[in-house]
mmCIF file of C-alpha atoms and ligand atoms in Angstrom:
data_model
loop_
_atom_site.group_PDB
_atom_site.id
_atom_site.type_symbol
_atom_site.label_atom_id
_atom_site.label_comp_id
_atom_site.label_asym_id
_atom_site.label_seq_id
_atom_site.Cartn_x
_atom_site.Cartn_y
_atom_site.Cartn_z
ATOM 1 C CA MET A 250 5.547 -45.646 -20.034
ATOM 2 C CA SER A 251 7.320 -48.177 -22.173
ATOM 3 C CA TYR A 252 7.372 -51.928 -22.262
ATOM 4 C CA GLU A 253 9.954 -54.493 -23.224
ATOM 5 C CA ARG A 254 9.583 -58.186 -23.851
ATOM 6 C CA LEU A 255 11.233 -60.209 -26.530
ATOM 7 C CA ASP A 256 9.244 -63.400 -26.873
ATOM 8 C CA ARG A 257 5.707 -62.375 -27.816
ATOM 9 C CA VAL A 258 3.269 -59.501 -27.893
ATOM 10 C CA PRO A 259 1.785 -59.063 -24.423
ATOM 11 C CA VAL A 260 -1.999 -59.039 -24.174
ATOM 12 C CA VAL A 261 -4.085 -58.026 -21.183
ATOM 13 C CA THR A 262 -7.694 -59.182 -21.394
ATOM 14 C CA ILE A 263 -10.420 -57.359 -19.464
ATOM 15 C CA ASP A 264 -13.782 -59.125 -19.376
ATOM 16 C CA GLY A 265 -16.982 -58.352 -17.493
ATOM 17 C CA LEU A 266 -20.565 -57.153 -17.765
ATOM 18 C CA SER A 267 -21.362 -53.605 -18.869
ATOM 19 C CA GLY A 268 -20.836 -50.990 -16.186
ATOM 20 C CA THR A 269 -18.065 -52.855 -14.430
ATOM 21 C CA GLY A 270 -15.542 -50.273 -15.652
ATOM 22 C CA LYS A 271 -13.997 -52.265 -18.508
ATOM 23 C CA THR A 272 -13.902 -49.430 -21.011
ATOM 24 C CA SER A 273 -12.453 -46.793 -18.684
ATOM 25 C CA ILE A 274 -9.858 -49.144 -17.302
ATOM 26 C CA ALA A 275 -8.905 -50.470 -20.747
ATOM 27 C CA SER A 276 -8.637 -46.959 -22.217
ATOM 28 C CA GLN A 277 -6.554 -45.529 -19.420
ATOM 29 C CA ILE A 278 -4.161 -48.453 -19.172
ATOM 30 C CA ALA A 279 -3.699 -48.551 -22.947
ATOM 31 C CA SER A 280 -2.957 -44.847 -22.986
ATOM 32 C CA GLU A 281 -0.525 -45.042 -20.049
ATOM 33 C CA LEU A 282 1.345 -48.019 -21.512
ATOM 34 C CA ARG A 283 0.971 -46.734 -25.085
ATOM 35 C CA TRP A 284 -0.498 -50.081 -26.111
ATOM 36 C CA SER A 285 -3.351 -50.654 -28.574
ATOM 37 C CA VAL A 286 -6.828 -51.345 -27.338
ATOM 38 C CA LEU A 287 -9.564 -53.590 -28.695
ATOM 39 C CA TYR A 288 -13.124 -52.701 -27.631
ATOM 40 C CA SER A 289 -14.659 -55.902 -28.965
ATOM 41 C CA GLY A 290 -18.272 -54.886 -28.267
ATOM 42 C CA PHE A 291 -17.986 -52.327 -31.049
ATOM 43 C CA LEU A 292 -17.364 -55.086 -33.608
ATOM 44 C CA TYR A 293 -20.758 -56.588 -32.751
ATOM 45 C CA ARG A 294 -22.322 -53.132 -32.661
ATOM 46 C CA TYR A 295 -20.837 -52.311 -36.050
ATOM 47 C CA LEU A 296 -22.290 -55.504 -37.553
ATOM 48 C CA ALA A 297 -25.658 -54.497 -36.123
ATOM 49 C CA PHE A 298 -25.275 -51.048 -37.666
ATOM 50 C CA GLU A 299 -24.485 -52.546 -41.063
ATOM 51 C CA LYS A 300 -27.465 -54.832 -40.750
ATOM 52 C CA GLN A 301 -29.726 -51.935 -39.794
ATOM 53 C CA ASN A 302 -28.527 -50.033 -42.849
ATOM 54 C CA MET A 303 -29.142 -53.060 -45.073
ATOM 55 C CA ARG A 304 -25.464 -53.134 -45.961
ATOM 56 C CA PHE A 305 -25.024 -56.510 -44.386
ATOM 57 C CA ALA A 306 -27.608 -59.099 -45.331
ATOM 58 C CA ILE A 307 -27.125 -62.090 -43.078
ATOM 59 C CA ASP A 308 -27.341 -65.063 -45.348
ATOM 60 C CA ASP A 309 -28.193 -68.555 -44.233
ATOM 61 C CA ASN A 310 -24.567 -69.245 -43.475
ATOM 62 C CA HIS A 311 -23.978 -65.973 -41.638
ATOM 63 C CA GLN A 312 -20.867 -65.326 -43.692
ATOM 64 C CA LEU A 313 -19.206 -61.901 -43.547
ATOM 65 C CA ASN A 314 -17.952 -60.856 -46.968
ATOM 66 C CA ASN A 315 -14.459 -59.471 -47.533
ATOM 67 C CA ALA A 316 -15.572 -55.862 -47.788
ATOM 68 C CA LEU A 317 -17.277 -56.130 -44.431
ATOM 69 C CA ARG A 318 -14.262 -57.814 -42.842
ATOM 70 C CA GLN A 319 -12.123 -55.015 -44.203
ATOM 71 C CA ARG A 320 -14.385 -52.382 -42.676
ATOM 72 C CA LEU A 321 -14.348 -54.201 -39.334
ATOM 73 C CA SER A 322 -10.542 -54.269 -39.441
ATOM 74 C CA ASN A 323 -10.459 -50.585 -40.332
ATOM 75 C CA LEU A 324 -12.625 -49.408 -37.442
ATOM 76 C CA SER A 325 -10.487 -47.192 -35.275
ATOM 77 C CA CYS A 326 -11.229 -46.036 -31.772
ATOM 78 C CA ARG A 327 -9.998 -43.164 -29.700
ATOM 79 C CA VAL A 328 -11.098 -41.769 -26.386
ATOM 80 C CA ASN A 329 -12.312 -38.189 -25.947
ATOM 81 C CA GLN A 330 -11.577 -35.988 -22.947
ATOM 82 C CA ASN A 331 -14.661 -37.352 -21.128
ATOM 83 C CA GLY A 332 -13.328 -40.864 -21.452
ATOM 84 C CA ASP A 333 -15.961 -41.889 -24.012
ATOM 85 C CA VAL A 334 -14.888 -44.062 -26.913
ATOM 86 C CA ILE A 335 -15.153 -42.464 -30.353
ATOM 87 C CA VAL A 336 -15.421 -45.006 -33.181
ATOM 88 C CA LEU A 337 -14.263 -43.900 -36.597
ATOM 89 C CA LEU A 338 -14.464 -45.532 -39.999
ATOM 90 C CA GLU A 339 -12.547 -43.655 -42.679
ATOM 91 C CA ASN A 340 -12.821 -40.516 -40.560
ATOM 92 C CA GLU A 341 -16.593 -40.831 -40.226
ATOM 93 C CA ASP A 342 -17.590 -40.712 -36.558
ATOM 94 C CA LEU A 343 -20.038 -43.562 -35.965
ATOM 95 C CA SER A 344 -20.130 -43.313 -32.168
ATOM 96 C CA GLN A 345 -23.617 -41.868 -31.826
ATOM 97 C CA PHE A 346 -25.098 -44.530 -34.113
ATOM 98 C CA LEU A 347 -23.321 -47.396 -32.400
ATOM 99 C CA ALA A 348 -24.182 -46.356 -28.847
ATOM 100 C CA THR A 349 -27.976 -46.643 -29.142
ATOM 101 C CA GLU A 350 -30.093 -49.213 -27.309
ATOM 102 C CA ASP A 351 -31.476 -50.507 -30.625
ATOM 103 C CA ILE A 352 -28.016 -51.258 -31.891
ATOM 104 C CA GLY A 353 -27.171 -52.837 -28.535
ATOM 105 C CA LYS A 354 -30.169 -55.175 -28.862
ATOM 106 C CA GLU A 355 -29.266 -56.186 -32.402
ATOM 107 C CA ALA A 356 -25.614 -56.586 -31.434
ATOM 108 C CA ALA A 357 -26.640 -58.993 -28.673
ATOM 109 C CA LYS A 358 -28.583 -61.097 -31.203
ATOM 110 C CA LEU A 359 -25.657 -61.230 -33.621
ATOM 111 C CA ALA A 360 -23.293 -61.993 -30.747
ATOM 112 C CA GLY A 361 -25.407 -65.076 -30.078
ATOM 113 C CA ILE A 362 -24.553 -66.559 -33.484
ATOM 114 C CA GLN A 363 -21.501 -68.771 -33.155
ATOM 115 C CA VAL A 364 -20.524 -68.610 -36.847
ATOM 116 C CA ILE A 365 -20.321 -64.842 -36.589
ATOM 117 C CA ARG A 366 -18.237 -65.051 -33.420
ATOM 118 C CA ASP A 367 -15.856 -67.462 -35.155
ATOM 119 C CA GLN A 368 -15.366 -65.098 -38.084
ATOM 120 C CA LEU A 369 -14.467 -62.250 -35.773
ATOM 121 C CA LEU A 370 -11.684 -64.253 -34.146
ATOM 122 C CA SER A 371 -8.966 -63.583 -36.715
ATOM 123 C CA ILE A 372 -9.891 -59.886 -36.914
ATOM 124 C CA GLN A 373 -9.589 -59.575 -33.149
ATOM 125 C CA ARG A 374 -6.369 -61.562 -32.911
ATOM 126 C CA SER A 375 -4.728 -59.506 -35.646
ATOM 127 C CA MET A 376 -4.912 -56.528 -33.308
ATOM 128 C CA ALA A 377 -2.252 -57.979 -31.015
ATOM 129 C CA LYS A 378 0.735 -55.925 -32.142
ATOM 130 C CA ALA A 379 3.827 -54.691 -30.327
ATOM 131 C CA PRO A 380 4.245 -53.133 -27.868
ATOM 132 C CA GLY A 381 1.024 -54.694 -26.517
ATOM 133 C CA LEU A 382 -2.753 -54.944 -26.555
ATOM 134 C CA ILE A 383 -5.508 -54.377 -24.018
ATOM 135 C CA ALA A 384 -8.547 -56.387 -25.150
ATOM 136 C CA GLU A 385 -11.889 -55.736 -23.484
ATOM 137 C CA GLY A 386 -15.115 -57.670 -23.891
ATOM 138 C CA ARG A 387 -16.809 -60.827 -22.690
ATOM 139 C CA ASP A 388 -14.829 -63.728 -24.106
ATOM 140 C CA MET A 389 -11.392 -62.177 -24.465
ATOM 141 C CA ALA A 390 -9.655 -64.475 -21.974
ATOM 142 C CA ARG A 391 -11.510 -67.691 -22.614
ATOM 143 C CA VAL A 392 -11.860 -67.658 -26.400
ATOM 144 C CA VAL A 393 -10.024 -64.902 -28.227
ATOM 145 C CA PHE A 394 -6.746 -64.689 -26.299
ATOM 146 C CA PRO A 395 -6.508 -67.842 -24.166
ATOM 147 C CA GLY A 396 -2.735 -67.339 -24.011
ATOM 148 C CA ALA A 397 -2.990 -63.749 -22.734
ATOM 149 C CA THR A 398 -0.264 -62.491 -20.443
ATOM 150 C CA LEU A 399 -2.742 -61.255 -17.848
ATOM 151 C CA LYS A 400 -6.468 -61.978 -17.656
ATOM 152 C CA VAL A 401 -8.622 -59.581 -15.676
ATOM 153 C CA PHE A 402 -12.272 -60.143 -14.808
ATOM 154 C CA LEU A 403 -14.200 -57.128 -13.510
ATOM 155 C CA GLU A 404 -17.330 -57.270 -11.365
ATOM 156 C CA ALA A 405 -19.533 -54.582 -9.772
ATOM 157 C CA ASP A 406 -22.865 -54.408 -7.933
ATOM 158 C CA GLU A 407 -25.890 -53.730 -10.097
ATOM 159 C CA GLU A 408 -26.726 -50.331 -8.514
ATOM 160 C CA VAL A 409 -23.222 -49.079 -9.142
ATOM 161 C CA ARG A 410 -23.323 -50.283 -12.738
ATOM 162 C CA ILE A 411 -26.635 -48.437 -13.233
ATOM 163 C CA GLN A 412 -25.222 -45.244 -11.735
ATOM 164 C CA ARG A 413 -22.160 -45.409 -13.986
ATOM 165 C CA ARG A 414 -24.287 -45.913 -17.099
ATOM 166 C CA PHE A 415 -26.522 -42.997 -16.005
ATOM 167 C CA ASN A 416 -23.474 -40.731 -15.609
ATOM 168 C CA GLN A 417 -22.127 -41.824 -18.974
ATOM 169 C CA LEU A 418 -25.417 -41.205 -20.821
ATOM 170 C CA ASN A 419 -25.884 -37.785 -19.262
ATOM 171 C CA ARG A 420 -22.320 -36.816 -20.022
ATOM 172 C CA CYS A 421 -23.000 -37.648 -23.670
ATOM 173 C CA GLY A 422 -25.970 -35.265 -23.653
ATOM 174 C CA ASN A 423 -28.733 -37.884 -23.250
ATOM 175 C CA ASN A 424 -31.224 -36.439 -20.838
ATOM 176 C CA VAL A 425 -32.347 -39.638 -19.103
ATOM 177 C CA LYS A 426 -33.690 -40.414 -15.646
ATOM 178 C CA ILE A 427 -32.068 -42.958 -13.400
ATOM 179 C CA ASP A 428 -35.123 -45.245 -13.315
ATOM 180 C CA GLN A 429 -35.129 -45.315 -17.139
ATOM 181 C CA VAL A 430 -31.486 -46.324 -17.040
ATOM 182 C CA ALA A 431 -32.258 -48.987 -14.426
ATOM 183 C CA LEU A 432 -34.932 -50.470 -16.702
ATOM 184 C CA MET A 433 -32.615 -50.411 -19.718
ATOM 185 C CA GLN A 434 -29.813 -51.923 -17.702
ATOM 186 C CA THR A 435 -32.028 -54.739 -16.421
ATOM 187 C CA ALA A 436 -33.114 -55.516 -19.988
ATOM 188 C CA ARG A 437 -29.500 -55.354 -21.128
ATOM 189 C CA ASP A 438 -28.343 -57.691 -18.368
ATOM 190 C CA ALA A 439 -31.126 -60.142 -19.228
ATOM 191 C CA ARG A 440 -30.083 -60.049 -22.877
ATOM 192 C CA ASP A 441 -26.446 -60.450 -21.987
ATOM 193 C CA ARG A 442 -27.277 -63.342 -19.698
ATOM 194 C CA GLN A 443 -29.038 -65.104 -22.587
ATOM 195 C CA GLN A 444 -26.443 -64.245 -25.207
ATOM 196 C CA ALA A 445 -23.135 -62.694 -24.277
ATOM 197 C CA PHE A 446 -23.229 -64.046 -20.737
ATOM 198 C CA ARG A 447 -22.837 -67.462 -22.230
ATOM 199 C CA GLN A 448 -19.477 -66.161 -23.395
ATOM 200 C CA LEU A 449 -18.764 -64.532 -20.080
ATOM 201 C CA LYS A 450 -17.311 -67.262 -17.966
ATOM 202 C CA GLN A 451 -14.342 -66.780 -15.756
ATOM 203 C CA THR A 452 -11.233 -68.821 -16.341
ATOM 204 C CA PRO A 453 -9.347 -70.145 -13.316
ATOM 205 C CA ASP A 454 -6.287 -68.020 -14.058
ATOM 206 C CA GLU A 455 -8.145 -64.689 -14.035
ATOM 207 C CA LEU A 456 -7.475 -61.800 -11.705
ATOM 208 C CA VAL A 457 -10.986 -61.015 -10.416
ATOM 209 C CA ILE A 458 -11.522 -57.433 -9.263
ATOM 210 C CA ASP A 459 -14.763 -56.178 -7.722
ATOM 211 C CA THR A 460 -14.765 -52.506 -8.740
ATOM 212 C CA THR A 461 -17.908 -51.562 -6.741
ATOM 213 C CA ASN A 462 -16.063 -49.491 -4.148
ATOM 214 C CA MET A 463 -12.821 -48.895 -5.979
ATOM 215 C CA SER A 464 -11.521 -45.826 -7.765
ATOM 216 C CA ILE A 465 -10.308 -46.214 -11.343
ATOM 217 C CA GLN A 466 -6.774 -45.582 -10.100
ATOM 218 C CA ALA A 467 -7.043 -48.387 -7.539
ATOM 219 C CA VAL A 468 -8.246 -50.829 -10.211
ATOM 220 C CA LYS A 469 -5.428 -49.784 -12.538
ATOM 221 C CA ASN A 470 -2.913 -50.305 -9.737
ATOM 222 C CA ARG A 471 -4.174 -53.880 -9.260
ATOM 223 C CA VAL A 472 -3.729 -54.520 -12.978
ATOM 224 C CA TYR A 473 -0.214 -53.043 -12.983
ATOM 225 C CA GLN A 474 0.624 -55.148 -9.949
ATOM 226 C CA GLY A 475 -0.712 -58.186 -11.845
ATOM 227 C CA LEU A 476 1.537 -57.339 -14.798
ATOM 228 C CA LEU A 477 4.560 -57.014 -12.540
ATOM 229 C CA GLU A 478 3.743 -60.375 -10.960
ATOM 230 C CA LYS A 479 3.802 -61.812 -14.497
ATOM 231 C CA GLU A 480 7.243 -60.249 -14.844
ATOM 232 C CA VAL A 481 6.129 -57.827 -17.509
ATOM 233 C CA VAL A 482 8.420 -54.830 -17.400
ATOM 234 C CA ILE A 483 6.487 -51.575 -17.293
ATOM 235 C CA ASN A 484 8.036 -48.193 -16.708
ATOM 236 C CA ILE A 485 5.571 -45.798 -15.176
HETATM 237 O O1 LIG B 754 -20.141 -54.195 -24.462
HETATM 238 P P1 LIG B 754 -21.171 -53.818 -25.489
HETATM 239 O O2 LIG B 754 -22.517 -53.485 -24.913
HETATM 240 O O3 LIG B 754 -20.681 -52.745 -26.408
HETATM 241 O O4 LIG B 754 -21.361 -55.129 -26.390
HETATM 242 C C1 LIG B 754 -22.351 -55.188 -27.387
HETATM 243 C C2 LIG B 754 -22.917 -56.596 -27.426
HETATM 244 O O5 LIG B 754 -21.926 -57.513 -27.889
HETATM 245 C C3 LIG B 754 -23.393 -57.109 -26.080
HETATM 246 O O6 LIG B 754 -24.610 -57.820 -26.267
HETATM 247 C C4 LIG B 754 -22.328 -58.071 -25.648
HETATM 248 C C5 LIG B 754 -21.758 -58.565 -26.947
HETATM 249 N N1 LIG B 754 -20.343 -58.875 -26.859
HETATM 250 C C6 LIG B 754 -19.976 -60.202 -26.922
HETATM 251 O O7 LIG B 754 -20.808 -61.085 -27.010
HETATM 252 N N2 LIG B 754 -18.647 -60.514 -26.883
HETATM 253 C C7 LIG B 754 -17.726 -59.558 -26.786
HETATM 254 N N3 LIG B 754 -16.441 -59.893 -26.750
HETATM 255 C C8 LIG B 754 -18.105 -58.199 -26.698
HETATM 256 C C9 LIG B 754 -19.434 -57.894 -26.737
#
């Protein structure tokens, strides 16, 4: 697939709670369009990882130093054959460290600090490069890319989100039971509602898709249709 547009770099934002399908949809669309992809949650997770490793002392002003900004900008992501995101920093695979519940908890705390969010803005925006960017997270449409070409908001019932997380964890070799996942997911949702959920507000111009009973292909088709309605030329 290729894409042509002369005026500006097209950005598709995909926001929603965890388990709504953001990552799979973002990865597949980015790969089919050959666009870049920003998984913004990993920026918060990486900060949490640095903090856990005492590399990032949060001072009173919550300032990120230049070295840390550089590392955040240098994080690169790719998707493996199972559809899981692999996060690399200078060829070191950090995925297993970043995916843990502990890091998720710390990431949620850091994501609640406005000064930190503000400092991540320029890093996130600098990822919008031709031919295009798919940006997934919580505040992509409202805060980071308010001028995005297409804004997508994904929803899904809680049970389905739990089942998807369960499948993902087991695929990655974590031998967990579904009721454990349900407990973790409930805690995660509560945390997100306190912290990230504050970021997660729909904007009136968003394309809202309830993915509960939809295949990935059907969701992607809705997004492609949305792009065509915005007169973005995509060649599939
Ligand atoms: O999607 P995730 O679980 O990897 O995100 C980690 C944390 O960062 C989670 O608490 C939500 C938060 N987050 C956020 O506040 N804004 C974003 N754009 C992305 C993630």
